PDB file of C-alpha atoms and ligand atoms in Angstrom:
ATOM      1  CA  MET A   8     -25.567  -3.107  -2.620  1.00  0.00           C
ATOM      2  CA  LYS A   9     -25.275  -6.822  -3.484  1.00  0.00           C
ATOM      3  CA  LYS A  10     -21.893  -8.595  -3.705  1.00  0.00           C
ATOM      4  CA  GLN A  11     -21.650 -10.609  -6.939  1.00  0.00           C
ATOM      5  CA  GLU A  12     -19.077 -12.668  -8.781  1.00  0.00           C
ATOM      6  CA  LYS A  13     -15.343 -12.696  -8.123  1.00  0.00           C
ATOM      7  CA  LEU A  14     -13.575 -10.373 -10.558  1.00  0.00           C
ATOM      8  CA  TYR A  15      -9.967 -10.935  -9.519  1.00  0.00           C
ATOM      9  CA  GLU A  16      -7.937 -12.683  -6.852  1.00  0.00           C
ATOM     10  CA  GLY A  17      -4.512 -11.331  -5.888  1.00  0.00           C
ATOM     11  CA  LYS A  18      -2.030 -12.433  -3.321  1.00  0.00           C
ATOM     12  CA  ALA A  19      -3.584 -10.538  -0.411  1.00  0.00           C
ATOM     13  CA  LYS A  20      -7.032  -9.466  -1.669  1.00  0.00           C
ATOM     14  CA  ILE A  21     -10.054 -10.532  -3.701  1.00  0.00           C
ATOM     15  CA  LEU A  22     -12.200  -8.133  -5.713  1.00  0.00           C
ATOM     16  CA  TYR A  23     -15.892  -8.858  -6.206  1.00  0.00           C
ATOM     17  CA  ALA A  24     -18.375  -7.166  -8.527  1.00  0.00           C
ATOM     18  CA  THR A  25     -21.500  -5.601  -7.088  1.00  0.00           C
ATOM     19  CA  ASP A  26     -24.890  -4.785  -8.570  1.00  0.00           C
ATOM     20  CA  ASN A  27     -23.536  -1.278  -9.133  1.00  0.00           C
ATOM     21  CA  PRO A  28     -21.128  -1.368 -12.101  1.00  0.00           C
ATOM     22  CA  ASP A  29     -19.108   1.549 -10.598  1.00  0.00           C
ATOM     23  CA  LEU A  30     -18.399  -0.210  -7.288  1.00  0.00           C
ATOM     24  CA  VAL A  31     -16.490  -3.286  -6.147  1.00  0.00           C
ATOM     25  CA  VAL A  32     -15.968  -5.154  -2.879  1.00  0.00           C
ATOM     26  CA  GLN A  33     -12.317  -5.459  -1.793  1.00  0.00           C
ATOM     27  CA  TYR A  34     -11.915  -8.460   0.475  1.00  0.00           C
ATOM     28  CA  PHE A  35      -8.716  -8.702   2.588  1.00  0.00           C
ATOM     29  CA  LYS A  36      -7.180 -12.196   3.060  1.00  0.00           C
ATOM     30  CA  ASP A  37      -4.774 -13.471   5.721  1.00  0.00           C
ATOM     31  CA  ASP A  38      -2.385 -14.839   3.040  1.00  0.00           C
ATOM     32  CA  ALA A  39       1.045 -13.326   3.102  1.00  0.00           C
ATOM     33  CA  THR A  40       3.714 -13.568   0.436  1.00  0.00           C
ATOM     34  CA  ALA A  41       7.184 -12.107   0.064  1.00  0.00           C
ATOM     35  CA  PHE A  42       9.874 -12.046  -2.617  1.00  0.00           C
ATOM     36  CA  ASN A  43       7.373 -12.398  -5.435  1.00  0.00           C
ATOM     37  CA  ALA A  44       5.499 -15.173  -3.732  1.00  0.00           C
ATOM     38  CA  GLN A  45       8.505 -17.382  -3.295  1.00  0.00           C
ATOM     39  CA  LYS A  46       7.769 -17.194   0.438  1.00  0.00           C
ATOM     40  CA  LYS A  47       4.183 -17.946   1.457  1.00  0.00           C
ATOM     41  CA  GLY A  48       2.445 -17.961   4.813  1.00  0.00           C
ATOM     42  CA  THR A  49      -0.487 -16.780   6.831  1.00  0.00           C
ATOM     43  CA  ILE A  50      -0.625 -13.850   9.230  1.00  0.00           C
ATOM     44  CA  VAL A  51      -3.590 -14.608  11.461  1.00  0.00           C
ATOM     45  CA  ASP A  52      -6.292 -11.950  11.158  1.00  0.00           C
ATOM     46  CA  LYS A  53      -4.123  -9.819   8.838  1.00  0.00           C
ATOM     47  CA  GLY A  54      -7.156  -9.247   6.587  1.00  0.00           C
ATOM     48  CA  VAL A  55      -9.146  -7.811   9.462  1.00  0.00           C
ATOM     49  CA  MET A  56      -6.283  -5.638  10.603  1.00  0.00           C
ATOM     50  CA  ASN A  57      -5.334  -4.337   7.139  1.00  0.00           C
ATOM     51  CA  ASN A  58      -8.956  -3.615   6.291  1.00  0.00           C
ATOM     52  CA  LYS A  59      -9.340  -1.655   9.532  1.00  0.00           C
ATOM     53  CA  LEU A  60      -6.068   0.266   9.134  1.00  0.00           C
ATOM     54  CA  SER A  61      -6.642   0.976   5.403  1.00  0.00           C
ATOM     55  CA  THR A  62     -10.110   2.282   6.206  1.00  0.00           C
ATOM     56  CA  THR A  63      -8.755   4.642   8.848  1.00  0.00           C
ATOM     57  CA  LEU A  64      -5.916   5.798   6.587  1.00  0.00           C
ATOM     58  CA  PHE A  65      -8.149   6.325   3.470  1.00  0.00           C
ATOM     59  CA  GLU A  66     -10.657   8.290   5.621  1.00  0.00           C
ATOM     60  CA  TYR A  67      -7.839  10.398   7.022  1.00  0.00           C
ATOM     61  CA  LEU A  68      -6.301  10.996   3.547  1.00  0.00           C
ATOM     62  CA  ALA A  69      -9.759  11.948   2.135  1.00  0.00           C
ATOM     63  CA  LYS A  70     -10.017  14.648   4.859  1.00  0.00           C
ATOM     64  CA  GLY A  71      -6.555  15.803   3.717  1.00  0.00           C
ATOM     65  CA  GLY A  72      -7.864  16.309   0.194  1.00  0.00           C
ATOM     66  CA  ILE A  73      -6.643  13.039  -1.398  1.00  0.00           C
ATOM     67  CA  LYS A  74      -9.025  11.378  -3.822  1.00  0.00           C
ATOM     68  CA  THR A  75      -9.230   7.617  -3.080  1.00  0.00           C
ATOM     69  CA  HIS A  76     -11.260   4.633  -4.194  1.00  0.00           C
ATOM     70  CA  PHE A  77     -12.562   4.022  -0.677  1.00  0.00           C
ATOM     71  CA  VAL A  78     -16.342   4.349  -0.229  1.00  0.00           C
ATOM     72  CA  GLU A  79     -17.114   2.574   3.052  1.00  0.00           C
ATOM     73  CA  LYS A  80     -16.087  -0.313   5.302  1.00  0.00           C
ATOM     74  CA  LEU A  81     -18.625  -3.112   4.898  1.00  0.00           C
ATOM     75  CA  SER A  82     -17.443  -5.785   7.360  1.00  0.00           C
ATOM     76  CA  ASP A  83     -14.390  -7.024   9.168  1.00  0.00           C
ATOM     77  CA  ARG A  84     -12.671  -7.995   5.891  1.00  0.00           C
ATOM     78  CA  GLU A  85     -14.509  -6.015   3.223  1.00  0.00           C
ATOM     79  CA  MET A  86     -14.538  -2.507   2.004  1.00  0.00           C
ATOM     80  CA  LEU A  87     -16.668  -1.030  -0.781  1.00  0.00           C
ATOM     81  CA  CYS A  88     -14.538   0.821  -3.343  1.00  0.00           C
ATOM     82  CA  LYS A  89     -14.946   2.694  -6.601  1.00  0.00           C
ATOM     83  CA  LYS A  90     -14.125   0.385  -9.491  1.00  0.00           C
ATOM     84  CA  VAL A  91     -10.887   1.414 -11.140  1.00  0.00           C
ATOM     85  CA  SER A  92      -8.685   0.167 -13.964  1.00  0.00           C
ATOM     86  CA  ILE A  93      -5.408  -0.103 -12.200  1.00  0.00           C
ATOM     87  CA  VAL A  94      -2.365   1.822 -13.545  1.00  0.00           C
ATOM     88  CA  PRO A  95       0.211  -0.982 -13.727  1.00  0.00           C
ATOM     89  CA  VAL A  96       2.782   0.991 -11.836  1.00  0.00           C
ATOM     90  CA  GLU A  97       3.725   0.514  -8.099  1.00  0.00           C
ATOM     91  CA  VAL A  98       4.750   3.895  -6.654  1.00  0.00           C
ATOM     92  CA  VAL A  99       7.163   3.639  -3.774  1.00  0.00           C
ATOM     93  CA  VAL A 100       7.912   6.610  -1.576  1.00  0.00           C
ATOM     94  CA  ARG A 101      10.977   6.473   0.739  1.00  0.00           C
ATOM     95  CA  ASN A 102      11.821   8.685   3.626  1.00  0.00           C
ATOM     96  CA  VAL A 103      14.435   6.500   5.280  1.00  0.00           C
ATOM     97  CA  LEU A 104      16.894   4.197   3.537  1.00  0.00           C
ATOM     98  CA  ALA A 105      15.693   0.579   3.867  1.00  0.00           C
ATOM     99  CA  GLY A 106      14.890  -2.575   1.928  1.00  0.00           C
ATOM    100  CA  SER A 107      15.827  -2.922  -1.720  1.00  0.00           C
ATOM    101  CA  LEU A 108      17.383   0.579  -1.978  1.00  0.00           C
ATOM    102  CA  ALA A 109      19.669  -0.100   0.996  1.00  0.00           C
ATOM    103  CA  LYS A 110      20.655  -3.443  -0.559  1.00  0.00           C
ATOM    104  CA  LYS A 111      21.284  -1.893  -4.017  1.00  0.00           C
ATOM    105  CA  LEU A 112      23.545   0.847  -2.587  1.00  0.00           C
ATOM    106  CA  GLY A 113      25.242  -1.426  -0.117  1.00  0.00           C
ATOM    107  CA  MET A 114      24.386   0.898   2.711  1.00  0.00           C
ATOM    108  CA  GLU A 115      22.989   0.358   6.224  1.00  0.00           C
ATOM    109  CA  GLU A 116      19.237   0.694   6.705  1.00  0.00           C
ATOM    110  CA  GLY A 117      18.073   3.650   8.757  1.00  0.00           C
ATOM    111  CA  VAL A 118      19.687   6.678   7.138  1.00  0.00           C
ATOM    112  CA  GLN A 119      17.212   9.610   7.006  1.00  0.00           C
ATOM    113  CA  LEU A 120      17.015  10.760   3.377  1.00  0.00           C
ATOM    114  CA  LYS A 121      17.429  14.477   2.689  1.00  0.00           C
ATOM    115  CA  GLN A 122      14.206  14.442   0.702  1.00  0.00           C
ATOM    116  CA  PRO A 123      11.593  11.790  -0.168  1.00  0.00           C
ATOM    117  CA  VAL A 124      12.502   9.474  -2.996  1.00  0.00           C
ATOM    118  CA  ILE A 125       9.782   8.330  -5.471  1.00  0.00           C
ATOM    119  CA  GLU A 126      10.354   5.129  -7.408  1.00  0.00           C
ATOM    120  CA  PHE A 127       8.236   3.382 -10.009  1.00  0.00           C
ATOM    121  CA  TYR A 128       7.992  -0.340 -10.510  1.00  0.00           C
ATOM    122  CA  TYR A 129       6.164  -2.114 -13.333  1.00  0.00           C
ATOM    123  CA  LYS A 130       3.459  -4.229 -11.723  1.00  0.00           C
ATOM    124  CA  ASP A 131       4.260  -7.657 -13.119  1.00  0.00           C
ATOM    125  CA  ASP A 132       4.802 -10.539 -10.723  1.00  0.00           C
ATOM    126  CA  ALA A 133       6.280 -12.869 -13.362  1.00  0.00           C
ATOM    127  CA  LEU A 134       8.983 -10.287 -13.994  1.00  0.00           C
ATOM    128  CA  GLY A 135       9.444  -9.568 -10.281  1.00  0.00           C
ATOM    129  CA  ASP A 136       8.095  -5.933 -10.524  1.00  0.00           C
ATOM    130  CA  PRO A 137      11.069  -4.416 -12.333  1.00  0.00           C
ATOM    131  CA  MET A 138      12.037  -0.841 -11.507  1.00  0.00           C
ATOM    132  CA  ILE A 139      11.092   1.657 -14.244  1.00  0.00           C
ATOM    133  CA  ASN A 140      11.096   5.437 -14.638  1.00  0.00           C
ATOM    134  CA  ALA A 141       8.550   8.036 -15.723  1.00  0.00           C
ATOM    135  CA  ASP A 142       9.792   7.837 -19.308  1.00  0.00           C
ATOM    136  CA  HIS A 143       8.978   4.115 -19.375  1.00  0.00           C
ATOM    137  CA  VAL A 144       5.454   4.904 -18.066  1.00  0.00           C
ATOM    138  CA  LEU A 145       4.926   7.418 -20.914  1.00  0.00           C
ATOM    139  CA  ALA A 146       6.669   5.376 -23.619  1.00  0.00           C
ATOM    140  CA  PHE A 147       4.513   2.330 -22.939  1.00  0.00           C
ATOM    141  CA  GLY A 148       1.305   4.403 -22.464  1.00  0.00           C
ATOM    142  CA  TRP A 149       0.706   3.168 -18.907  1.00  0.00           C
ATOM    143  CA  ALA A 150      -0.265   6.741 -18.009  1.00  0.00           C
ATOM    144  CA  THR A 151      -0.120  10.196 -19.593  1.00  0.00           C
ATOM    145  CA  LYS A 152       2.312  12.999 -18.650  1.00  0.00           C
ATOM    146  CA  ASN A 153      -0.464  14.753 -16.716  1.00  0.00           C
ATOM    147  CA  GLU A 154      -1.428  11.573 -14.897  1.00  0.00           C
ATOM    148  CA  ILE A 155       2.141  10.626 -13.893  1.00  0.00           C
ATOM    149  CA  ASP A 156       2.729  14.235 -12.669  1.00  0.00           C
ATOM    150  CA  TRP A 157      -0.504  14.073 -10.694  1.00  0.00           C
ATOM    151  CA  ILE A 158       0.409  10.649  -9.309  1.00  0.00           C
ATOM    152  CA  SER A 159       3.859  11.881  -8.180  1.00  0.00           C
ATOM    153  CA  ASP A 160       2.411  14.958  -6.584  1.00  0.00           C
ATOM    154  CA  CYS A 161      -0.310  12.952  -4.873  1.00  0.00           C
ATOM    155  CA  ALA A 162       2.274  10.412  -3.551  1.00  0.00           C
ATOM    156  CA  LEU A 163       4.246  13.277  -1.920  1.00  0.00           C
ATOM    157  CA  LYS A 164       1.095  14.759  -0.381  1.00  0.00           C
ATOM    158  CA  VAL A 165       0.166  11.308   1.005  1.00  0.00           C
ATOM    159  CA  ASP A 166       3.710  11.051   2.354  1.00  0.00           C
ATOM    160  CA  VAL A 167       3.402  14.357   4.277  1.00  0.00           C
ATOM    161  CA  LEU A 168      -0.012  13.379   5.696  1.00  0.00           C
ATOM    162  CA  LEU A 169       1.061   9.854   6.708  1.00  0.00           C
ATOM    163  CA  ILE A 170       4.371  10.929   8.236  1.00  0.00           C
ATOM    164  CA  GLU A 171       2.449  13.285  10.457  1.00  0.00           C
ATOM    165  CA  LEU A 172      -0.223  10.781  11.473  1.00  0.00           C
ATOM    166  CA  PHE A 173       2.201   7.944  12.259  1.00  0.00           C
ATOM    167  CA  ALA A 174       4.588  10.283  14.114  1.00  0.00           C
ATOM    168  CA  ARG A 175       1.725  11.364  16.375  1.00  0.00           C
ATOM    169  CA  HIS A 176       1.489   7.689  17.410  1.00  0.00           C
ATOM    170  CA  GLY A 177       5.234   7.067  17.848  1.00  0.00           C
ATOM    171  CA  ILE A 178       5.775   5.418  14.472  1.00  0.00           C
ATOM    172  CA  ARG A 179       8.415   6.361  11.884  1.00  0.00           C
ATOM    173  CA  LEU A 180       7.131   6.025   8.297  1.00  0.00           C
ATOM    174  CA  VAL A 181      10.165   4.621   6.586  1.00  0.00           C
ATOM    175  CA  ASP A 182       8.683   3.870   3.128  1.00  0.00           C
ATOM    176  CA  PHE A 183       5.461   2.702   1.468  1.00  0.00           C
ATOM    177  CA  LYS A 184       3.935   1.631  -1.802  1.00  0.00           C
ATOM    178  CA  LEU A 185       0.864   3.115  -3.466  1.00  0.00           C
ATOM    179  CA  GLU A 186      -1.210   2.031  -6.410  1.00  0.00           C
ATOM    180  CA  PHE A 187      -3.433   4.273  -8.513  1.00  0.00           C
ATOM    181  CA  GLY A 188      -6.368   3.543 -10.732  1.00  0.00           C
ATOM    182  CA  LYS A 189      -8.653   5.290 -13.212  1.00  0.00           C
ATOM    183  CA  HIS A 190     -12.318   5.675 -12.310  1.00  0.00           C
ATOM    184  CA  LYS A 191     -14.528   7.403 -14.876  1.00  0.00           C
ATOM    185  CA  GLY A 192     -11.433   8.925 -16.526  1.00  0.00           C
ATOM    186  CA  GLU A 193     -10.035  10.307 -13.284  1.00  0.00           C
ATOM    187  CA  VAL A 194      -6.906   8.946 -11.513  1.00  0.00           C
ATOM    188  CA  ILE A 195      -7.462   8.171  -7.836  1.00  0.00           C
ATOM    189  CA  LEU A 196      -5.534   6.415  -5.046  1.00  0.00           C
ATOM    190  CA  ALA A 197      -6.449   2.696  -4.909  1.00  0.00           C
ATOM    191  CA  ASP A 198      -5.407  -0.617  -3.371  1.00  0.00           C
ATOM    192  CA  GLU A 199      -4.555  -0.545   0.373  1.00  0.00           C
ATOM    193  CA  ILE A 200      -2.209   1.112   2.863  1.00  0.00           C
ATOM    194  CA  SER A 201      -1.136  -1.270   5.564  1.00  0.00           C
ATOM    195  CA  PRO A 202       1.898  -2.888   7.192  1.00  0.00           C
ATOM    196  CA  ASP A 203       1.952  -5.150   4.128  1.00  0.00           C
ATOM    197  CA  THR A 204       2.717  -2.174   1.919  1.00  0.00           C
ATOM    198  CA  SER A 205       4.837   0.021   4.154  1.00  0.00           C
ATOM    199  CA  ARG A 206       7.735   0.039   6.598  1.00  0.00           C
ATOM    200  CA  LEU A 207       6.801   1.267  10.025  1.00  0.00           C
ATOM    201  CA  TRP A 208       9.365   1.468  12.838  1.00  0.00           C
ATOM    202  CA  ASP A 209       8.651   2.192  16.401  1.00  0.00           C
ATOM    203  CA  MET A 210      10.173   5.554  17.198  1.00  0.00           C
ATOM    204  CA  ALA A 211      11.227   4.643  20.729  1.00  0.00           C
ATOM    205  CA  SER A 212      12.759   1.199  20.171  1.00  0.00           C
ATOM    206  CA  GLY A 213      13.469   1.160  16.382  1.00  0.00           C
ATOM    207  CA  GLU A 214      11.509  -2.166  16.292  1.00  0.00           C
ATOM    208  CA  LYS A 215       9.962  -3.085  12.934  1.00  0.00           C
ATOM    209  CA  MET A 216       6.154  -3.160  13.005  1.00  0.00           C
ATOM    210  CA  ASP A 217       5.506  -4.261   9.407  1.00  0.00           C
ATOM    211  CA  LYS A 218       5.721  -7.094   6.914  1.00  0.00           C
ATOM    212  CA  ASP A 219       9.552  -7.191   7.267  1.00  0.00           C
ATOM    213  CA  ARG A 220       8.826  -9.189  10.410  1.00  0.00           C
ATOM    214  CA  PHE A 221       7.345 -11.858   8.106  1.00  0.00           C
ATOM    215  CA  ARG A 222       9.846 -11.437   5.301  1.00  0.00           C
ATOM    216  CA  ARG A 223      12.839 -11.710   7.605  1.00  0.00           C
ATOM    217  CA  ASP A 224      11.363 -14.207  10.140  1.00  0.00           C
ATOM    218  CA  LEU A 225      11.687 -11.772  13.054  1.00  0.00           C
ATOM    219  CA  GLY A 226       8.650 -13.181  14.927  1.00  0.00           C
ATOM    220  CA  LYS A 227       5.786 -11.285  16.638  1.00  0.00           C
ATOM    221  CA  VAL A 228       4.239 -10.641  13.212  1.00  0.00           C
ATOM    222  CA  GLU A 229       0.547 -10.575  14.317  1.00  0.00           C
ATOM    223  CA  GLU A 230       1.419  -8.673  17.510  1.00  0.00           C
ATOM    224  CA  SER A 231       3.179  -5.977  15.555  1.00  0.00           C
ATOM    225  CA  TYR A 232       0.319  -5.504  13.024  1.00  0.00           C
ATOM    226  CA  ALA A 233      -2.134  -5.432  15.994  1.00  0.00           C
ATOM    227  CA  GLU A 234      -0.043  -2.776  17.728  1.00  0.00           C
ATOM    228  CA  VAL A 235      -0.056  -0.471  14.619  1.00  0.00           C
ATOM    229  CA  VAL A 236      -3.850  -0.887  14.398  1.00  0.00           C
ATOM    230  CA  ARG A 237      -4.262  -0.209  18.139  1.00  0.00           C
ATOM    231  CA  ARG A 238      -2.254   3.007  17.943  1.00  0.00           C
ATOM    232  CA  ILE A 239      -3.697   4.363  14.648  1.00  0.00           C
ATOM    233  CA  CYS A 240      -7.323   3.192  14.901  1.00  0.00           C
ATOM    234  CA  GLY A 241      -7.642   3.440  18.686  1.00  0.00           C
TER     235      GLY A 241
HETATM  236  P1  LIG B   9      11.488  -2.434  -1.213  1.00  0.00           P
HETATM  237  O1  LIG B   9      12.433  -1.762  -0.295  1.00  0.00           O
HETATM  238  O2  LIG B   9      11.470  -3.938  -1.090  1.00  0.00           O
HETATM  239  O3  LIG B   9      11.614  -1.998  -2.657  1.00  0.00           O
HETATM  240  O4  LIG B   9      10.008  -1.981  -0.718  1.00  0.00           O
HETATM  241  C1  LIG B   9       9.643  -0.626  -0.633  1.00  0.00           C
HETATM  242  C2  LIG B   9       8.265  -0.444  -0.022  1.00  0.00           C
HETATM  243  O5  LIG B   9       7.315  -1.072  -0.891  1.00  0.00           O
HETATM  244  C3  LIG B   9       8.101  -1.193   1.296  1.00  0.00           C
HETATM  245  O6  LIG B   9       7.314  -0.343   2.208  1.00  0.00           O
HETATM  246  C4  LIG B   9       7.330  -2.419   0.992  1.00  0.00           C
HETATM  247  C5  LIG B   9       6.502  -2.010  -0.218  1.00  0.00           C
HETATM  248  N1  LIG B   9       6.370  -3.107  -1.199  1.00  0.00           N
HETATM  249  C6  LIG B   9       5.119  -3.568  -1.590  1.00  0.00           C
HETATM  250  O7  LIG B   9       4.081  -3.073  -1.029  1.00  0.00           O
HETATM  251  N2  LIG B   9       4.998  -4.558  -2.463  1.00  0.00           N
HETATM  252  C7  LIG B   9       6.120  -5.139  -3.024  1.00  0.00           C
HETATM  253  O8  LIG B   9       5.907  -6.034  -3.880  1.00  0.00           O
HETATM  254  C8  LIG B   9       7.422  -4.713  -2.688  1.00  0.00           C
HETATM  255  C9  LIG B   9       8.606  -5.319  -3.295  1.00  0.00           C
HETATM  256  C10 LIG B   9       7.474  -3.712  -1.727  1.00  0.00           C
END
């Protein structure tokens, strides 16, 4: 497999073509942004840590029957992935009230929800990723009814699997964001799963171990990412 030209550069990752038209290299950067890139910074070795953690999580989910774009880890910062056309919908799953939902409802973070909540956001930075619902996804043709049903079902299965894994390592999975893509006509889980795209709270202390430490200037950002990697990847 030969890495070729840059296809796309996002805020946290770069995608490169390969000599196989069905595969891409996903390169993880240290760049960190928040609030639609109004806040910018660097989290030292974030790319290495997120690549490592995403690899472990994608391998774990694959064993649990989840179809993902992950093929193999190539290096510290690179993973080989199936090439997908991304569904422009960010799928957020919440188990515990936090972040934008807590703010919207004017409630304290930390309330355990009686069931998981799935939310959809239209993936458009310029618009600030506005919240949408399944009807919008269908009405604009971003996915079919079958696909959106499959995506919702998959997101809930991922939730069950990840809650269990993180809990085994003393971490409460508060919420997370998934992205899906189409590969050869089939919808699969894509992007990454990391402290950039989730809220992870230490079960013993309640300490945040995720990107909220960067968003909210809580300090110990690198240390917290490293602790998540240490617990989950060994
Ligand atoms: P929120 O509470 O800010 O809506 O975030 C919900 C979850 O989604 C949280 O785990 C962080 C993640 N997330 C992203 O991965 N990308 C984003 O652009 C946003 C806003 C949230």
